[in-house]
Amino acid sequence: MKWAPLLLNAALLAVGICGGSLITRLYFIHGGKRVWLSSWLETGGWPIIFLPLAVAYYHRHRKKGSAAKLFFMKAPVFAAATVVGILTGLDDYLYAYGVARLPVSTSALILASHLGFTALFAFLLVRQKFTPYSINAREREAGG
């Protein structure tokens, strides 16, 4: 019973990782021109996730009035999350731009080499040894 969620997660990750880039490429092959839309959807479903957050704030504002907080975190944490979010958005935009311009075979080779480069630079830059835990962490990181 413990293996069922793990296997389901692995299957969904495999389909999502392999199919996501192919569906994105299919969008651009069939006339899709909106690189920004693709990058927004890659960034955590940006326009989709904004709606529930806005509704939640609206309900909180109706109950508490002007005392309702817009953010629940401290300013330094919010600033760090903002910087990471902007960098992630830039990364997703560049990824969508590359998928729009590169053939599928070239894009697949670049994406497949991501895990190897991550492992190599982790070993070279921080001298991290390869253990089962570090290999698992890199696989999970590459999977999203």
JSON list of C-alpha atoms in Angstrom, two decimals:
[
{"chain": "A", "resi": 1, "resn": "MET", "atom": "CA", "xyz": [0.00, 0.00, 0.00]},
{"chain": "A", "resi": 2, "resn": "LYS", "atom": "CA", "xyz": [2.92, 2.36, 0.67]},
{"chain": "A", "resi": 3, "resn": "TRP", "atom": "CA", "xyz": [4.23, 1.84, -2.86]},
{"chain": "A", "resi": 4, "resn": "ALA", "atom": "CA", "xyz": [1.04, 2.93, -4.62]},
{"chain": "A", "resi": 5, "resn": "PRO", "atom": "CA", "xyz": [1.46, 6.71, -4.12]},
{"chain": "A", "resi": 6, "resn": "LEU", "atom": "CA", "xyz": [5.16, 6.47, -4.98]},
{"chain": "A", "resi": 7, "resn": "LEU", "atom": "CA", "xyz": [4.47, 4.58, -8.20]},
{"chain": "A", "resi": 8, "resn": "LEU", "atom": "CA", "xyz": [1.66, 6.96, -9.11]},
{"chain": "A", "resi": 9, "resn": "ASN", "atom": "CA", "xyz": [3.96, 9.93, -8.50]},
{"chain": "A", "resi": 10, "resn": "ALA", "atom": "CA", "xyz": [6.74, 8.37, -10.61]},
{"chain": "A", "resi": 11, "resn": "ALA", "atom": "CA", "xyz": [4.32, 7.63, -13.45]},
{"chain": "A", "resi": 12, "resn": "LEU", "atom": "CA", "xyz": [2.86, 11.13, -13.45]},
{"chain": "A", "resi": 13, "resn": "LEU", "atom": "CA", "xyz": [6.34, 12.68, -13.33]},
{"chain": "A", "resi": 14, "resn": "ALA", "atom": "CA", "xyz": [7.51, 10.52, -16.23]},
{"chain": "A", "resi": 15, "resn": "VAL", "atom": "CA", "xyz": [4.49, 11.44, -18.36]},
{"chain": "A", "resi": 16, "resn": "GLY", "atom": "CA", "xyz": [4.69, 15.11, -17.39]},
{"chain": "A", "resi": 17, "resn": "ILE", "atom": "CA", "xyz": [8.40, 15.49, -18.01]},
{"chain": "A", "resi": 18, "resn": "CYS", "atom": "CA", "xyz": [8.38, 13.64, -21.32]},
{"chain": "A", "resi": 19, "resn": "GLY", "atom": "CA", "xyz": [5.05, 14.95, -22.53]},
{"chain": "A", "resi": 20, "resn": "GLY", "atom": "CA", "xyz": [5.31, 18.52, -21.31]},
{"chain": "A", "resi": 21, "resn": "SER", "atom": "CA", "xyz": [8.09, 19.58, -23.63]},
{"chain": "A", "resi": 22, "resn": "LEU", "atom": "CA", "xyz": [6.53, 17.71, -26.54]},
{"chain": "A", "resi": 23, "resn": "ILE", "atom": "CA", "xyz": [3.12, 19.33, -26.01]},
{"chain": "A", "resi": 24, "resn": "THR", "atom": "CA", "xyz": [4.76, 22.73, -25.75]},
{"chain": "A", "resi": 25, "resn": "ARG", "atom": "CA", "xyz": [6.64, 22.09, -28.98]},
{"chain": "A", "resi": 26, "resn": "LEU", "atom": "CA", "xyz": [3.41, 20.89, -30.63]},
{"chain": "A", "resi": 27, "resn": "TYR", "atom": "CA", "xyz": [1.77, 24.18, -29.61]},
{"chain": "A", "resi": 28, "resn": "PHE", "atom": "CA", "xyz": [4.48, 26.17, -31.39]},
{"chain": "A", "resi": 29, "resn": "ILE", "atom": "CA", "xyz": [4.53, 23.89, -34.47]},
{"chain": "A", "resi": 30, "resn": "HIS", "atom": "CA", "xyz": [0.80, 24.40, -35.01]},
{"chain": "A", "resi": 31, "resn": "GLY", "atom": "CA", "xyz": [0.98, 28.17, -35.04]},
{"chain": "A", "resi": 32, "resn": "GLY", "atom": "CA", "xyz": [1.30, 29.10, -31.37]},
{"chain": "A", "resi": 33, "resn": "LYS", "atom": "CA", "xyz": [3.17, 32.37, -31.06]},
{"chain": "A", "resi": 34, "resn": "ARG", "atom": "CA", "xyz": [2.68, 33.35, -27.42]},
{"chain": "A", "resi": 35, "resn": "VAL", "atom": "CA", "xyz": [5.98, 32.59, -25.71]},
{"chain": "A", "resi": 36, "resn": "TRP", "atom": "CA", "xyz": [4.91, 34.64, -22.67]},
{"chain": "A", "resi": 37, "resn": "LEU", "atom": "CA", "xyz": [1.75, 32.50, -22.19]},
{"chain": "A", "resi": 38, "resn": "SER", "atom": "CA", "xyz": [3.78, 29.31, -22.23]},
{"chain": "A", "resi": 39, "resn": "SER", "atom": "CA", "xyz": [6.28, 30.75, -19.76]},
{"chain": "A", "resi": 40, "resn": "TRP", "atom": "CA", "xyz": [3.48, 31.94, -17.45]},
{"chain": "A", "resi": 41, "resn": "LEU", "atom": "CA", "xyz": [1.92, 28.48, -17.39]},
{"chain": "A", "resi": 42, "resn": "GLU", "atom": "CA", "xyz": [5.31, 26.92, -16.64]},
{"chain": "A", "resi": 43, "resn": "THR", "atom": "CA", "xyz": [5.77, 29.29, -13.71]},
{"chain": "A", "resi": 44, "resn": "GLY", "atom": "CA", "xyz": [3.43, 27.46, -11.38]},
{"chain": "A", "resi": 45, "resn": "GLY", "atom": "CA", "xyz": [0.30, 28.10, -13.46]},
{"chain": "A", "resi": 46, "resn": "TRP", "atom": "CA", "xyz": [0.62, 31.83, -12.77]},
{"chain": "A", "resi": 47, "resn": "PRO", "atom": "CA", "xyz": [-2.64, 33.16, -14.14]},
{"chain": "A", "resi": 48, "resn": "ILE", "atom": "CA", "xyz": [-4.56, 30.14, -12.87]},
{"chain": "A", "resi": 49, "resn": "ILE", "atom": "CA", "xyz": [-3.20, 30.22, -9.29]},
{"chain": "A", "resi": 50, "resn": "PHE", "atom": "CA", "xyz": [-3.79, 33.97, -9.03]},
{"chain": "A", "resi": 51, "resn": "LEU", "atom": "CA", "xyz": [-7.59, 33.58, -9.08]},
{"chain": "A", "resi": 52, "resn": "PRO", "atom": "CA", "xyz": [-7.94, 31.45, -5.90]},
{"chain": "A", "resi": 53, "resn": "LEU", "atom": "CA", "xyz": [-5.47, 33.71, -4.10]},
{"chain": "A", "resi": 54, "resn": "ALA", "atom": "CA", "xyz": [-7.45, 36.80, -5.08]},
{"chain": "A", "resi": 55, "resn": "VAL", "atom": "CA", "xyz": [-10.73, 35.21, -3.96]},
{"chain": "A", "resi": 56, "resn": "ALA", "atom": "CA", "xyz": [-9.18, 34.18, -0.63]},
{"chain": "A", "resi": 57, "resn": "TYR", "atom": "CA", "xyz": [-7.92, 37.71, -0.03]},
{"chain": "A", "resi": 58, "resn": "TYR", "atom": "CA", "xyz": [-11.32, 39.15, -0.97]},
{"chain": "A", "resi": 59, "resn": "HIS", "atom": "CA", "xyz": [-13.09, 36.92, 1.60]},
{"chain": "A", "resi": 60, "resn": "ARG", "atom": "CA", "xyz": [-10.51, 37.74, 4.26]},
{"chain": "A", "resi": 61, "resn": "HIS", "atom": "CA", "xyz": [-10.86, 41.46, 3.51]},
{"chain": "A", "resi": 62, "resn": "ARG", "atom": "CA", "xyz": [-14.67, 41.22, 3.85]},
{"chain": "A", "resi": 63, "resn": "LYS", "atom": "CA", "xyz": [-14.39, 39.53, 7.27]},
{"chain": "A", "resi": 64, "resn": "LYS", "atom": "CA", "xyz": [-11.56, 41.59, 8.79]},
{"chain": "A", "resi": 65, "resn": "GLY", "atom": "CA", "xyz": [-11.98, 44.86, 6.94]},
{"chain": "A", "resi": 66, "resn": "SER", "atom": "CA", "xyz": [-8.94, 47.03, 6.49]},
{"chain": "A", "resi": 67, "resn": "ALA", "atom": "CA", "xyz": [-7.03, 44.96, 9.10]},
{"chain": "A", "resi": 68, "resn": "ALA", "atom": "CA", "xyz": [-6.69, 42.09, 6.61]},
{"chain": "A", "resi": 69, "resn": "LYS", "atom": "CA", "xyz": [-3.07, 41.48, 5.69]},
{"chain": "A", "resi": 70, "resn": "LEU", "atom": "CA", "xyz": [-2.11, 41.20, 2.04]},
{"chain": "A", "resi": 71, "resn": "PHE", "atom": "CA", "xyz": [0.98, 39.10, 2.85]},
{"chain": "A", "resi": 72, "resn": "PHE", "atom": "CA", "xyz": [1.50, 36.64, 5.71]},
{"chain": "A", "resi": 73, "resn": "MET", "atom": "CA", "xyz": [5.30, 36.67, 5.65]},
{"chain": "A", "resi": 74, "resn": "LYS", "atom": "CA", "xyz": [8.01, 38.99, 6.85]},
{"chain": "A", "resi": 75, "resn": "ALA", "atom": "CA", "xyz": [9.53, 41.52, 4.44]},
{"chain": "A", "resi": 76, "resn": "PRO", "atom": "CA", "xyz": [12.95, 39.80, 3.97]},
{"chain": "A", "resi": 77, "resn": "VAL", "atom": "CA", "xyz": [11.33, 36.47, 3.20]},
{"chain": "A", "resi": 78, "resn": "PHE", "atom": "CA", "xyz": [8.91, 38.18, 0.81]},
{"chain": "A", "resi": 79, "resn": "ALA", "atom": "CA", "xyz": [11.79, 39.97, -0.94]},
{"chain": "A", "resi": 80, "resn": "ALA", "atom": "CA", "xyz": [13.78, 36.74, -1.31]},
{"chain": "A", "resi": 81, "resn": "ALA", "atom": "CA", "xyz": [10.71, 34.90, -2.65]},
{"chain": "A", "resi": 82, "resn": "THR", "atom": "CA", "xyz": [10.11, 37.74, -5.10]},
{"chain": "A", "resi": 83, "resn": "VAL", "atom": "CA", "xyz": [13.68, 37.55, -6.43]},
{"chain": "A", "resi": 84, "resn": "VAL", "atom": "CA", "xyz": [13.50, 33.76, -6.76]},
{"chain": "A", "resi": 85, "resn": "GLY", "atom": "CA", "xyz": [10.12, 34.08, -8.49]},
{"chain": "A", "resi": 86, "resn": "ILE", "atom": "CA", "xyz": [11.42, 36.65, -10.98]},
{"chain": "A", "resi": 87, "resn": "LEU", "atom": "CA", "xyz": [14.46, 34.49, -11.77]},
{"chain": "A", "resi": 88, "resn": "THR", "atom": "CA", "xyz": [12.22, 31.44, -12.20]},
{"chain": "A", "resi": 89, "resn": "GLY", "atom": "CA", "xyz": [9.96, 33.41, -14.53]},
{"chain": "A", "resi": 90, "resn": "LEU", "atom": "CA", "xyz": [12.96, 34.52, -16.58]},
{"chain": "A", "resi": 91, "resn": "ASP", "atom": "CA", "xyz": [14.20, 30.93, -16.74]},
{"chain": "A", "resi": 92, "resn": "ASP", "atom": "CA", "xyz": [10.77, 29.73, -17.88]},
{"chain": "A", "resi": 93, "resn": "TYR", "atom": "CA", "xyz": [10.57, 32.47, -20.51]},
{"chain": "A", "resi": 94, "resn": "LEU", "atom": "CA", "xyz": [13.96, 31.50, -21.92]},
{"chain": "A", "resi": 95, "resn": "TYR", "atom": "CA", "xyz": [12.93, 27.83, -21.89]},
{"chain": "A", "resi": 96, "resn": "ALA", "atom": "CA", "xyz": [9.70, 28.59, -23.78]},
{"chain": "A", "resi": 97, "resn": "TYR", "atom": "CA", "xyz": [11.62, 30.78, -26.24]},
{"chain": "A", "resi": 98, "resn": "GLY", "atom": "CA", "xyz": [14.09, 27.95, -26.87]},
{"chain": "A", "resi": 99, "resn": "VAL", "atom": "CA", "xyz": [11.34, 25.36, -27.31]},
{"chain": "A", "resi": 100, "resn": "ALA", "atom": "CA", "xyz": [9.63, 27.67, -29.80]},
{"chain": "A", "resi": 101, "resn": "ARG", "atom": "CA", "xyz": [12.80, 27.97, -31.90]},
{"chain": "A", "resi": 102, "resn": "LEU", "atom": "CA", "xyz": [14.63, 24.63, -31.55]},
{"chain": "A", "resi": 103, "resn": "PRO", "atom": "CA", "xyz": [13.66, 21.33, -33.17]},
{"chain": "A", "resi": 104, "resn": "VAL", "atom": "CA", "xyz": [12.32, 18.64, -30.84]},
{"chain": "A", "resi": 105, "resn": "SER", "atom": "CA", "xyz": [15.43, 16.45, -31.13]},
{"chain": "A", "resi": 106, "resn": "THR", "atom": "CA", "xyz": [17.78, 19.26, -30.12]},
{"chain": "A", "resi": 107, "resn": "SER", "atom": "CA", "xyz": [15.49, 20.36, -27.29]},
{"chain": "A", "resi": 108, "resn": "ALA", "atom": "CA", "xyz": [15.22, 16.78, -26.00]},
{"chain": "A", "resi": 109, "resn": "LEU", "atom": "CA", "xyz": [19.00, 16.40, -25.98]},
{"chain": "A", "resi": 110, "resn": "ILE", "atom": "CA", "xyz": [19.46, 19.63, -24.04]},
{"chain": "A", "resi": 111, "resn": "LEU", "atom": "CA", "xyz": [16.78, 18.68, -21.51]},
{"chain": "A", "resi": 112, "resn": "ALA", "atom": "CA", "xyz": [18.22, 15.18, -21.10]},
{"chain": "A", "resi": 113, "resn": "SER", "atom": "CA", "xyz": [21.68, 16.57, -20.37]},
{"chain": "A", "resi": 114, "resn": "HIS", "atom": "CA", "xyz": [20.31, 18.74, -17.53]},
{"chain": "A", "resi": 115, "resn": "LEU", "atom": "CA", "xyz": [20.65, 16.03, -14.89]},
{"chain": "A", "resi": 116, "resn": "GLY", "atom": "CA", "xyz": [24.22, 15.22, -15.92]},
{"chain": "A", "resi": 117, "resn": "PHE", "atom": "CA", "xyz": [25.31, 18.85, -15.80]},
{"chain": "A", "resi": 118, "resn": "THR", "atom": "CA", "xyz": [23.64, 19.33, -12.42]},
{"chain": "A", "resi": 119, "resn": "ALA", "atom": "CA", "xyz": [25.48, 16.32, -11.00]},
{"chain": "A", "resi": 120, "resn": "LEU", "atom": "CA", "xyz": [28.79, 17.37, -12.56]},
{"chain": "A", "resi": 121, "resn": "PHE", "atom": "CA", "xyz": [28.67, 20.93, -11.28]},
{"chain": "A", "resi": 122, "resn": "ALA", "atom": "CA", "xyz": [27.52, 19.81, -7.83]},
{"chain": "A", "resi": 123, "resn": "PHE", "atom": "CA", "xyz": [30.57, 17.57, -7.70]},
{"chain": "A", "resi": 124, "resn": "LEU", "atom": "CA", "xyz": [32.99, 20.21, -9.05]},
{"chain": "A", "resi": 125, "resn": "LEU", "atom": "CA", "xyz": [31.71, 23.30, -7.26]},
{"chain": "A", "resi": 126, "resn": "VAL", "atom": "CA", "xyz": [30.84, 21.99, -3.80]},
{"chain": "A", "resi": 127, "resn": "ARG", "atom": "CA", "xyz": [32.76, 18.71, -3.84]},
{"chain": "A", "resi": 128, "resn": "GLN", "atom": "CA", "xyz": [29.60, 16.77, -3.08]},
{"chain": "A", "resi": 129, "resn": "LYS", "atom": "CA", "xyz": [30.14, 13.03, -3.15]},
{"chain": "A", "resi": 130, "resn": "PHE", "atom": "CA", "xyz": [27.74, 10.78, -5.01]},
{"chain": "A", "resi": 131, "resn": "THR", "atom": "CA", "xyz": [25.63, 8.90, -2.47]},
{"chain": "A", "resi": 132, "resn": "PRO", "atom": "CA", "xyz": [22.24, 7.27, -2.98]},
{"chain": "A", "resi": 133, "resn": "TYR", "atom": "CA", "xyz": [20.66, 10.28, -1.23]},
{"chain": "A", "resi": 134, "resn": "SER", "atom": "CA", "xyz": [22.38, 12.89, -3.40]},
{"chain": "A", "resi": 135, "resn": "ILE", "atom": "CA", "xyz": [21.59, 10.97, -6.60]},
{"chain": "A", "resi": 136, "resn": "ASN", "atom": "CA", "xyz": [17.94, 10.70, -5.54]},
{"chain": "A", "resi": 137, "resn": "ALA", "atom": "CA", "xyz": [17.85, 14.42, -4.78]},
{"chain": "A", "resi": 138, "resn": "ARG", "atom": "CA", "xyz": [19.23, 15.28, -8.22]},
{"chain": "A", "resi": 139, "resn": "GLU", "atom": "CA", "xyz": [16.70, 13.03, -9.92]},
{"chain": "A", "resi": 140, "resn": "ARG", "atom": "CA", "xyz": [13.86, 14.65, -7.97]},
{"chain": "A", "resi": 141, "resn": "GLU", "atom": "CA", "xyz": [15.23, 18.11, -8.76]},
{"chain": "A", "resi": 142, "resn": "ALA", "atom": "CA", "xyz": [15.43, 17.34, -12.46]},
{"chain": "A", "resi": 143, "resn": "GLY", "atom": "CA", "xyz": [11.91, 15.97, -12.38]},
{"chain": "A", "resi": 144, "resn": "GLY", "atom": "CA", "xyz": [10.47, 19.20, -11.14]}
]
